[in-house]
CSV table of C-alpha atoms in Angstrom, one decimal:
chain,number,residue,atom,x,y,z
A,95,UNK,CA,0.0,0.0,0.0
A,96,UNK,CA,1.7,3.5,-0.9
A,97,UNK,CA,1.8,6.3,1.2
A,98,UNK,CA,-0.9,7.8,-0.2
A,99,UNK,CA,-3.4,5.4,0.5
A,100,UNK,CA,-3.1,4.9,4.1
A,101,UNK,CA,-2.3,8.3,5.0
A,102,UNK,CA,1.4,10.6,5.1
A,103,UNK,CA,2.5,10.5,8.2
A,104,UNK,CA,2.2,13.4,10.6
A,105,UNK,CA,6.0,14.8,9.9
A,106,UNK,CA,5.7,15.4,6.2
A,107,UNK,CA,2.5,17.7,7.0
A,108,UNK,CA,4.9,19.3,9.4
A,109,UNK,CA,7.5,19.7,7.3
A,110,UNK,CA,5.0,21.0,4.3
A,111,UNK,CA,3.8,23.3,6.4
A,112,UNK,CA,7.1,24.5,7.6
A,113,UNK,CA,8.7,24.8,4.0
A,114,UNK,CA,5.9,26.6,2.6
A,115,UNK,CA,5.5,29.4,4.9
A,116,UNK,CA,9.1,30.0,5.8
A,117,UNK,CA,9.4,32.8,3.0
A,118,UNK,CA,5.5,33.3,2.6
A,119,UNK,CA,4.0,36.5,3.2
A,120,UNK,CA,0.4,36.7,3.1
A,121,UNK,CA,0.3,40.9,2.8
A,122,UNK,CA,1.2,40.6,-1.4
A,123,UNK,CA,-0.5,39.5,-3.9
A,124,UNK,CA,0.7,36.2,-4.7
A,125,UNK,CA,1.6,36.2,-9.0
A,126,UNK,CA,4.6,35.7,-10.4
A,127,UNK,CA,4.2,38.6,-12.3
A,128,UNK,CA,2.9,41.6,-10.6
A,129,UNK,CA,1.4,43.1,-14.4
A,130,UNK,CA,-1.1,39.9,-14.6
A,131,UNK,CA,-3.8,40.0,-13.4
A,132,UNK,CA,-5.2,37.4,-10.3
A,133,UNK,CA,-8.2,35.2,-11.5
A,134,UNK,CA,-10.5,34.3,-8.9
A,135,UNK,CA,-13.5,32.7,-9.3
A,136,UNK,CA,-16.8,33.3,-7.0
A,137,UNK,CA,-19.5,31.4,-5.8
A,138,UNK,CA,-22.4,32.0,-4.0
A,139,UNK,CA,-24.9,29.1,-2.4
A,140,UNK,CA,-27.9,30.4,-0.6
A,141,UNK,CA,-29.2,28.5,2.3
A,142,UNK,CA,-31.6,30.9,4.2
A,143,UNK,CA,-33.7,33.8,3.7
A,144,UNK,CA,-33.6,35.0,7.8
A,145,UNK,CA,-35.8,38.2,7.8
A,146,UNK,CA,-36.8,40.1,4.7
A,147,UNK,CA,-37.8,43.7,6.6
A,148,UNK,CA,-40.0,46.1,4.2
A,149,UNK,CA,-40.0,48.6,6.4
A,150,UNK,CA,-36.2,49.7,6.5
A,151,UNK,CA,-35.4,47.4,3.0
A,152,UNK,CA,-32.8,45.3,4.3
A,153,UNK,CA,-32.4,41.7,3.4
A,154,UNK,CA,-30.8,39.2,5.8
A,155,UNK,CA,-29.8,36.2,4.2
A,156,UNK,CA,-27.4,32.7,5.2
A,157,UNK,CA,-25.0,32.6,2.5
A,158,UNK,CA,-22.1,30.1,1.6
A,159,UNK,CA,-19.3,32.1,0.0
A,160,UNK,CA,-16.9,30.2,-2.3
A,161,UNK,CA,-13.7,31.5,-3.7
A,162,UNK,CA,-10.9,30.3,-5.4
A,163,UNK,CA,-7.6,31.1,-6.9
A,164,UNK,CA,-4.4,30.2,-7.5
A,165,UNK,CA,-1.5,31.2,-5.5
A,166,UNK,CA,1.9,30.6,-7.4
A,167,UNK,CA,4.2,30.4,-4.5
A,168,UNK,CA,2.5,27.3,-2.4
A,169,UNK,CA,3.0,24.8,-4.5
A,170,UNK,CA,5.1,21.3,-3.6
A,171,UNK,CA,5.5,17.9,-5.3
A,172,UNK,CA,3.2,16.0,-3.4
A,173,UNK,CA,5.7,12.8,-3.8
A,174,UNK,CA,8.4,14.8,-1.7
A,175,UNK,CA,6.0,15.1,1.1
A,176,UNK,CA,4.5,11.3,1.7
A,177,UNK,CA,2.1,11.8,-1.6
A,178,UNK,CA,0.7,14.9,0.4
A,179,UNK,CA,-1.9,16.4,-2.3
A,180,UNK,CA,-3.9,18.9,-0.4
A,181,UNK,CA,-3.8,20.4,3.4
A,182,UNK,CA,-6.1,22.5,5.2
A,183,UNK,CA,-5.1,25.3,7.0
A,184,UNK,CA,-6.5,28.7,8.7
A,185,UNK,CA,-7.6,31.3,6.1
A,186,UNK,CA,-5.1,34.0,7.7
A,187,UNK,CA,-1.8,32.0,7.1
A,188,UNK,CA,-2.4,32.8,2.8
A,189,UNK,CA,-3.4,36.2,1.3
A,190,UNK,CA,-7.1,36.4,0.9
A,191,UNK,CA,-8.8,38.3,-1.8
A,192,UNK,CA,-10.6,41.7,-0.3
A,193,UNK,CA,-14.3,40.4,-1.7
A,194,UNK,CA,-17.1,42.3,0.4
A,195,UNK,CA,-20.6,42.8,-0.3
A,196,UNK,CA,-21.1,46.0,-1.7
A,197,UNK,CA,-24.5,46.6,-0.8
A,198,UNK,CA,-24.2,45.3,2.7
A,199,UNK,CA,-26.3,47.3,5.5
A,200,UNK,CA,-25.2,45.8,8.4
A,201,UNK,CA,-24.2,49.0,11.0
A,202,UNK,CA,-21.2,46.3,12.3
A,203,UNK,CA,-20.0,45.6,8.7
A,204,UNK,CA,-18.8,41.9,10.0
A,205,UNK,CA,-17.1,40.0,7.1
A,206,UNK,CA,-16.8,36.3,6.9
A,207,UNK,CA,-15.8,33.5,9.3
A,208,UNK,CA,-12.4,32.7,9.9
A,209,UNK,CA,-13.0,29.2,8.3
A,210,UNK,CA,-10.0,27.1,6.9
A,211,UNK,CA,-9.1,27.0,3.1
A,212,UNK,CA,-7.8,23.9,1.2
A,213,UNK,CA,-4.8,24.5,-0.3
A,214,UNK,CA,-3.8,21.9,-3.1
A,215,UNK,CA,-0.2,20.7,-4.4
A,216,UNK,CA,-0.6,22.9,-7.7
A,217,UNK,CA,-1.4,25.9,-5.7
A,218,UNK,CA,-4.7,26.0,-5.8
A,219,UNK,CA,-6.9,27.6,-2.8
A,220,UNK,CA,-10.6,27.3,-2.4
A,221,UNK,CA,-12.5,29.0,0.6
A,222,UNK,CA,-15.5,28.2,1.6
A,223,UNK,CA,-17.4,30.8,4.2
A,224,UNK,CA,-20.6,30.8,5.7
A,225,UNK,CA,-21.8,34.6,6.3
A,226,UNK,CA,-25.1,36.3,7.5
A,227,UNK,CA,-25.7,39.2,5.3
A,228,UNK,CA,-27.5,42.4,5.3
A,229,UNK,CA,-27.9,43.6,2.2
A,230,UNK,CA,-30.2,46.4,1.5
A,231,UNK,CA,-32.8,45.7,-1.0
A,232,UNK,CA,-35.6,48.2,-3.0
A,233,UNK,CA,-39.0,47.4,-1.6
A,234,UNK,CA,-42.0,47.9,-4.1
A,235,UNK,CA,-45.1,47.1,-2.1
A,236,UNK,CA,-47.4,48.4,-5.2
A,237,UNK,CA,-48.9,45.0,-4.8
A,238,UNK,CA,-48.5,43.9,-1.6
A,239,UNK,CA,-49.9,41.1,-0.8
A,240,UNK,CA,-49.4,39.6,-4.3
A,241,UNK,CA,-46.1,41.7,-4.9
A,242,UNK,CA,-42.7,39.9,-5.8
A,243,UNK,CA,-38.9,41.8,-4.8
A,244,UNK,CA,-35.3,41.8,-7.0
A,245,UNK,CA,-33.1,41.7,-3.8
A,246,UNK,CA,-29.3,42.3,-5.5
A,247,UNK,CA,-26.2,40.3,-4.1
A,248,UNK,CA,-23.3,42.6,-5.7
A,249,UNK,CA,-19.7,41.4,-4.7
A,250,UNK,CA,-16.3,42.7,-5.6
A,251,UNK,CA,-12.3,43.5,-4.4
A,252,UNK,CA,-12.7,47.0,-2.5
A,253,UNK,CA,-9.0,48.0,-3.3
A,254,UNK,CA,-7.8,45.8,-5.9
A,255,UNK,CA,-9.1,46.7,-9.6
A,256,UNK,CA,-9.7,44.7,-12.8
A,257,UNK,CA,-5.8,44.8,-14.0
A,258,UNK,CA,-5.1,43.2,-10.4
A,259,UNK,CA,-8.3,41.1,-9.8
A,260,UNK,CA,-10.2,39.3,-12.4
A,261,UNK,CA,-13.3,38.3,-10.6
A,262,UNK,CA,-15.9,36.1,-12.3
A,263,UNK,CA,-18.8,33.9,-11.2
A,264,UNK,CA,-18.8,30.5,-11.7
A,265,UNK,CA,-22.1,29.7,-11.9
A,266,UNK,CA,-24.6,31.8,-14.0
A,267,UNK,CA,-27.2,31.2,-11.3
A,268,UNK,CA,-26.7,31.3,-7.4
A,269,UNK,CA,-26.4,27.5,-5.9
A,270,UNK,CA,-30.1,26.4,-4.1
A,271,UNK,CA,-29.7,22.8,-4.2
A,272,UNK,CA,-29.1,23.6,0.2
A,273,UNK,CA,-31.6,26.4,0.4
A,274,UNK,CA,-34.0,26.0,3.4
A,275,UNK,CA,-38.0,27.4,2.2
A,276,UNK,CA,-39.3,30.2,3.6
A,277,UNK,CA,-42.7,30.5,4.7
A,278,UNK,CA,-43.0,34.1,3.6
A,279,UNK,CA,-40.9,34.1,0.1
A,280,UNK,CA,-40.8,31.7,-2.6
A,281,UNK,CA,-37.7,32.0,-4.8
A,282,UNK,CA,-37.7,32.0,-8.2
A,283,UNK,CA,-34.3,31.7,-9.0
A,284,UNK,CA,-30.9,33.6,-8.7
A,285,UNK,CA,-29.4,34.7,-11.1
A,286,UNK,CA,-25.6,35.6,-11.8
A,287,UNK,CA,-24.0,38.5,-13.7
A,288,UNK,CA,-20.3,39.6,-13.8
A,289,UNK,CA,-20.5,43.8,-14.7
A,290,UNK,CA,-17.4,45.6,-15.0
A,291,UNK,CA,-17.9,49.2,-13.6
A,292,UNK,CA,-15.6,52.1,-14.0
A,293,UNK,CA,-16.2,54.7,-10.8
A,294,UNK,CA,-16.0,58.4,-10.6
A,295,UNK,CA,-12.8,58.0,-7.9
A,296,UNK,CA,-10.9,56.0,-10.4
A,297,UNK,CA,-9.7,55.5,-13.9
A,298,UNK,CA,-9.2,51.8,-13.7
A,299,UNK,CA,-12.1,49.0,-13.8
A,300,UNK,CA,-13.3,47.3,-11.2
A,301,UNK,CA,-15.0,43.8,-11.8
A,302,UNK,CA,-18.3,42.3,-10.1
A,303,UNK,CA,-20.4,39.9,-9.9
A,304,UNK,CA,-24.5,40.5,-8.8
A,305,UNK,CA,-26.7,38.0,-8.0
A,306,UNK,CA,-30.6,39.0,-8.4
A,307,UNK,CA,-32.3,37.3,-6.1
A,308,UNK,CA,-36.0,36.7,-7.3
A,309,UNK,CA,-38.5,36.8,-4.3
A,310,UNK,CA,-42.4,36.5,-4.9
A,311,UNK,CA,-44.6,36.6,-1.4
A,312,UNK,CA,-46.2,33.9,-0.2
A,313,UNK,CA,-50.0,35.6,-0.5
A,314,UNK,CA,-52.1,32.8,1.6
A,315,UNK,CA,-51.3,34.5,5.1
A,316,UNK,CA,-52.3,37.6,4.5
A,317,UNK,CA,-55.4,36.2,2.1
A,318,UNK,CA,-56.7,34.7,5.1
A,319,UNK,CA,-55.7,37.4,8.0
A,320,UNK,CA,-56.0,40.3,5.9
A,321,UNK,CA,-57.9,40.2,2.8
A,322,UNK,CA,-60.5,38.4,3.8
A,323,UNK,CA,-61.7,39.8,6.8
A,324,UNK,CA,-61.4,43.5,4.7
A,325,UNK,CA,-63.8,42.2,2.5
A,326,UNK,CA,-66.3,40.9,5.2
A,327,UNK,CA,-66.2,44.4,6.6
A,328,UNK,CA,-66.8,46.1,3.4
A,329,UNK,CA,-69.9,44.2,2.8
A,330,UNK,CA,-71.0,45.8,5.8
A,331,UNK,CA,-70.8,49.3,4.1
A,332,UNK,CA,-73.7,48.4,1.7
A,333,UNK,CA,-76.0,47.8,4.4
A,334,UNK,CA,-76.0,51.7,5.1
A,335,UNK,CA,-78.2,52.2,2.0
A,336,UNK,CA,-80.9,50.1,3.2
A,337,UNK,CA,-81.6,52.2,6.4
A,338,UNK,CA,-84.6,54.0,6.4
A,339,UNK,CA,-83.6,57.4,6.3
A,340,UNK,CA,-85.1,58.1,9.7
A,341,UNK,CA,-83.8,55.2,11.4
A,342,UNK,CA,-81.3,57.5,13.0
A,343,UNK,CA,-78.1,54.6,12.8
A,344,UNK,CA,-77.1,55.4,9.3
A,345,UNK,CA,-74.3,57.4,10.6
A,346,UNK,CA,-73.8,54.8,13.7
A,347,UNK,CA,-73.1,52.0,11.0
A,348,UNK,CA,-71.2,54.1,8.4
A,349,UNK,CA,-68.8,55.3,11.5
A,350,UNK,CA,-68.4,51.1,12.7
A,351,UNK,CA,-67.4,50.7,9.1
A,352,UNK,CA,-64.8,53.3,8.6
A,353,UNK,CA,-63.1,52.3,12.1
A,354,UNK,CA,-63.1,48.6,11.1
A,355,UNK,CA,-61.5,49.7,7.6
A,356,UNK,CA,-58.7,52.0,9.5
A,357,UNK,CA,-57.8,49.5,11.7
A,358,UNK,CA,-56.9,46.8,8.7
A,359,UNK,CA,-54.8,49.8,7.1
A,360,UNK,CA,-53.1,50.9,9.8
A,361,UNK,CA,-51.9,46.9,9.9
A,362,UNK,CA,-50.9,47.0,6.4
A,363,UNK,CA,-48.9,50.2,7.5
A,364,UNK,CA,-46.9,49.2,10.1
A,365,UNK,CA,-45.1,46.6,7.9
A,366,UNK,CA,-44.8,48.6,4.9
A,367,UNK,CA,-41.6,51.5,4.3
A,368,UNK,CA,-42.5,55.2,4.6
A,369,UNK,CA,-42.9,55.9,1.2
A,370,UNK,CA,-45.1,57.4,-2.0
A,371,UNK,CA,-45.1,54.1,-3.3
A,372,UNK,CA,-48.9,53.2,-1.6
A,373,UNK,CA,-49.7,49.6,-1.5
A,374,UNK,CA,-52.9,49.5,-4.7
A,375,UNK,CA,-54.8,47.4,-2.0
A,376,UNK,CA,-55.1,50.3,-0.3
A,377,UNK,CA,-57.3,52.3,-3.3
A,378,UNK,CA,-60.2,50.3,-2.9
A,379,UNK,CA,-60.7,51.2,0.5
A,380,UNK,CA,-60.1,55.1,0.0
A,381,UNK,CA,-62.7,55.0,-2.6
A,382,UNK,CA,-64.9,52.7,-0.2
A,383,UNK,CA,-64.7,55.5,2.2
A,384,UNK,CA,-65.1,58.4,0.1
A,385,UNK,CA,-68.4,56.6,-1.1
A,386,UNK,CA,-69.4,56.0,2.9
A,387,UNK,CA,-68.5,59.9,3.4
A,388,UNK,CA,-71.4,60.7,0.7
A,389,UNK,CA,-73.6,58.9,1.6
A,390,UNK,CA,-73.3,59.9,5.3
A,391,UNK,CA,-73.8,62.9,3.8
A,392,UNK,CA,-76.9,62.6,2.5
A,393,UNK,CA,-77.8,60.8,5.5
A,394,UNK,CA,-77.8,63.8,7.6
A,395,UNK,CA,-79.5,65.7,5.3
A,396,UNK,CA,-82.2,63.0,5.0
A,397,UNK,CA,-82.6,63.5,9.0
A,398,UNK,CA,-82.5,66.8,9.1
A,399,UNK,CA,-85.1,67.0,6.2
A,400,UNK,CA,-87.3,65.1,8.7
A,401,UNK,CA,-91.0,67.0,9.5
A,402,UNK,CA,-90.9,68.1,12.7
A,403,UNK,CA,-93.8,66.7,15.2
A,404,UNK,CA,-96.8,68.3,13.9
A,405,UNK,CA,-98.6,70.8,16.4
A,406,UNK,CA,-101.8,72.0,15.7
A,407,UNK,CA,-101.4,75.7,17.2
A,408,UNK,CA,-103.6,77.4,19.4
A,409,UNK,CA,-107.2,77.9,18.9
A,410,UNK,CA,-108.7,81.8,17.5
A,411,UNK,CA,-108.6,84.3,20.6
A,412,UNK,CA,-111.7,84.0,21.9
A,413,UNK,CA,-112.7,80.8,21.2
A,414,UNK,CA,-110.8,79.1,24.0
A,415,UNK,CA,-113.2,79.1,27.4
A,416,UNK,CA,-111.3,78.5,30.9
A,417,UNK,CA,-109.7,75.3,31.8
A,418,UNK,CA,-111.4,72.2,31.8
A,419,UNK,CA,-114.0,73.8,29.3
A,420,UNK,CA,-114.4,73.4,25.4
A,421,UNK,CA,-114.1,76.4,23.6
A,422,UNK,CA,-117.5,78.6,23.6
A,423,UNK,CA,-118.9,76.6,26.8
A,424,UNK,CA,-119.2,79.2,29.4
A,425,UNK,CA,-120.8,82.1,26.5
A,426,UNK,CA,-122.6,79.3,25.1
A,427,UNK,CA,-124.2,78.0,28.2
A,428,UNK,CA,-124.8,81.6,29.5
A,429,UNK,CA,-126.5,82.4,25.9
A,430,UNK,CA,-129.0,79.3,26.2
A,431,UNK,CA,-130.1,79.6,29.9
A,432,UNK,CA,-131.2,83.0,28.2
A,433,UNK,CA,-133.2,82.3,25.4
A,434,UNK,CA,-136.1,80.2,24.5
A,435,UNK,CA,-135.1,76.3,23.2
A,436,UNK,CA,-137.1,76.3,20.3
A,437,UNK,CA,-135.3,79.0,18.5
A,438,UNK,CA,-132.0,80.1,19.5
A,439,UNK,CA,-128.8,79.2,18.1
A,440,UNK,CA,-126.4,81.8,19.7
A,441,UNK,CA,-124.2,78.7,20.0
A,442,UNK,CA,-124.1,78.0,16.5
A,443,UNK,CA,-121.1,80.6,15.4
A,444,UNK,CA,-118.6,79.2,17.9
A,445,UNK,CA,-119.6,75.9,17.0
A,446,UNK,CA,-118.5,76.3,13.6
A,447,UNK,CA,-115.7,77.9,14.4
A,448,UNK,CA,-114.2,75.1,16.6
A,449,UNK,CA,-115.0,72.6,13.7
A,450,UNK,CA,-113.3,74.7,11.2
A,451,UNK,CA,-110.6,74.5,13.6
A,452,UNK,CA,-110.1,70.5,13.9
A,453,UNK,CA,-110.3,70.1,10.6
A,454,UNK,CA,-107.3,72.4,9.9
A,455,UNK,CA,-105.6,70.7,12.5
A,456,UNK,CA,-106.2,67.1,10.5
A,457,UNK,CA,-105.5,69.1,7.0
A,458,UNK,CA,-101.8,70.6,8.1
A,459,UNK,CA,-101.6,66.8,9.7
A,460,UNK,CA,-101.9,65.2,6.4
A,461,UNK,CA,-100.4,67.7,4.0
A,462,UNK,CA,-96.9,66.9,6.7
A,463,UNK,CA,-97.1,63.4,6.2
A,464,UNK,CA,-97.2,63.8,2.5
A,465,UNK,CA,-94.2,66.1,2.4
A,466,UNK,CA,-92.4,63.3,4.9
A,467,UNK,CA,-93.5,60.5,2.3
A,468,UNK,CA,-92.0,62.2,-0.2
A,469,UNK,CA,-88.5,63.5,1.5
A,470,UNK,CA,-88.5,59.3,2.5
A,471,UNK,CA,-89.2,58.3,-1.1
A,472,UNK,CA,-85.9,61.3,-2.1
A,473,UNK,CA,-84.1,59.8,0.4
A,474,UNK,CA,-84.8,56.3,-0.8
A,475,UNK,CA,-83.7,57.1,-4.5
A,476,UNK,CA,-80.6,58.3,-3.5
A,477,UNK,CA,-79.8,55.9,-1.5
A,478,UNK,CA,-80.2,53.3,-4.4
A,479,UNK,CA,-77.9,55.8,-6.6
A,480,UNK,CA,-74.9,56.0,-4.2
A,481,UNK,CA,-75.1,52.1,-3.6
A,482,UNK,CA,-74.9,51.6,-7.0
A,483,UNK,CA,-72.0,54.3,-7.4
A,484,UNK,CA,-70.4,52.2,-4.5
A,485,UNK,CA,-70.3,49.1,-6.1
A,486,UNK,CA,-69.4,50.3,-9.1
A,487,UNK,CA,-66.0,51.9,-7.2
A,488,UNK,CA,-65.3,48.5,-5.3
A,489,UNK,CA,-65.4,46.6,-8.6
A,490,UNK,CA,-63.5,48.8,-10.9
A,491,UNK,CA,-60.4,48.9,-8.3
A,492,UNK,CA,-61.2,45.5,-7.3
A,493,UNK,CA,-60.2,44.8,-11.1
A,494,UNK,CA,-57.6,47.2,-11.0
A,495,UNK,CA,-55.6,45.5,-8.6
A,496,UNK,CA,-55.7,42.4,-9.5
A,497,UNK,CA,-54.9,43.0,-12.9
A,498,UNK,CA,-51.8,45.0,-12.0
A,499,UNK,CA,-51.2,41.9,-9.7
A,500,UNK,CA,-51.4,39.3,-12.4
């Protein structure tokens, strides 16, 4: 069995390790000719999306960060060192390439671990880093809850530029064959493009690579929590029309409605950024309420418009005897002890008098309850018209939205 198959023993690692680094310095970039440029190669594996926060657009992700590249001055012939053909050692003993995030917005800026890299005999070095990123990340909430987000990934060297570095992807996607689901986002895919950008600061170009992420919300939460109940509420609205206009709870209801409404938005609110970019699931409502405000509106006028309690007045001065007594009793009963039964009707004029009066009283009555009838039957017609007007609203954003959606 040769060395190589059951394993070097420990000296030659020893001893590789001790000739390599004995004239190694990991501060210079390690080419044998400092006008070539370095290639290294880049890749990215996503395994979690962590937290994906609207509000302040910032992306935390679990990443595994790959790189490799060859460094010409640790090489060996693996048969001088016990068939020896790759060792792994801490990442600070060899010079690293500077590769940062350059969108990162994490306030402590961390880089990646400290993890070992496998160096080979031909000088090869791959180093493989897990990291927890922060990346910040335009938020469009236009559709919310059926919206989908382009997060961007963009890495490069921060002092070393294109005639130095050569940085390229590996992949033309990101790796998800580890990536754990997440039970807000669904990915679509990842993406890779290498872009070679030439700054304000600098004359020289400076290589990177930018993975999209593609994000699409998971919409059955907030269907469920959100959506749903919204549009159990807003069938309430409708029911305002149907109040008689002197029910006197028109306003009552419309008010319950609003309140309900507000309190939904002001959930949608708390998770979405401070911006002009207003969630479209939001329109429906505003017109909703604009319609409600109307036909409040109206409401009070219907109320107001109410006949008021009719009153019959006073009877003619004169006619009105003392208390207790019908009008004309005293006079009348005076006049009759004073004249002959057969032939007097002093009574007679006050009589008709008080008649005339009643029937006034019944005439006033009834011409009010026809005016009433007919401000009830306005009210009514109206009514109809701004239900109709509401509808119409509801469905046209309704349609709106979930067109833009699809």
């Amino acid at each position: 069995v040769s060395p190589g198959c059951r394993g070097a023993p420990g000296r030659f690692a020893y001893k590789l390790l001790h000739d390599l680094f004995a004239n190694y310095s990991s501060a210079l970039r390690p080419v044998e000719d400092t006008d070539r440029a370095l290639n290294v190669t880049l890749k990215v594996t996503l395994a979690q999306i962590i937290d994906m926060d609207e509000r302040n657009q910032v992306l935390t992700s679990y990443l595994w960060v790959r790189q490799t590249w060859l460094d010409a001055h640790l090489t060996w012939d693996k048969d001088e060192y016990g068939g020896i053909d790759s060792i792994r050692i801490p990442s600070s003993y060899v010079w690293r390439p500077d590769i940062i995030l350059y969108n990162n917005a994490d306030e402590h800026f961390g880089g990646s671990m400290e993890t070992n890299v496998v160096l080979r005999s031909d000088g090869h070095i791959m180093w493989d880093s897990p990291a927890i990123t922060k990346s910040s990340c335009k938020v469009d909430v236009s559709y919310f809850p059926f919206d989908g987000q382009q997060c961007r990934l963009t890495f490069g060297s921060w002092t070393y530029n294109g005639n130095q570095i050569d940085l390229r992807n590996q992949l033309d996607t990101g790796d998800l064959t580890d990536f754990v689901e997440n039970v807000e986002w669904e990915v679509l895919g990842m993406p890779a493009t290498r872009n070679v950008i030439t700054y304000g600061c600098c004359s020289e170009p400076y290589p990177d690579v930018t993975y999209t992420l593609l994000l699409r919300r998971r919409a059955s939460f907030y269907i469920f929590n959100l959506l749903l109940p919204c549009i159990m509420v807003s069938f309430l609205a409708p029911l305002g029309f149907y109040l008689p206009a002197d029910s006197g709870e028109k306003v009552s209801l419309g008010v319950t409605v609003l309140l309900a409404l507000t309190v939904f938005q002001l959930l949608v609110a708390e998770s979405m950024p401070p911006s002009e970019s207003v969630p479209l699931i939001g329109e429906p409502s505003g017109a909703q309420r604009r319609a409600l405000c109307r036909g409040w509106g109206q409401g009070l006028a219907r109320g107001g418009s109410r006949a008021p309690p009719v009153g019959c007045g006073t009877p003619p001065a004169g006619d009105a005897g003392g208390a207790g007594e019908s009008p004309g009793e005293g006079q009348v009963g005076t006049e009759v002890r004073g004249c002959p039964w057969d032939h007097c009707l002093c009574h007679h004029d006050a009589l008709l008098r008080n008649v005339g009066y009643i029937a006034g009283c019944f005439r006033r009555h009834r011409a009010n309850q026809r005016r009433t009838g007919e401000w009830k039957k306005v009210a009514k017609v109206m009514d109809r018209f701004f239900m109709w007007v509401f509808f119409l609203m509801v469905f046209l954003m309704s349609v709106l939205v979930l067109g833009n959606a699809a």
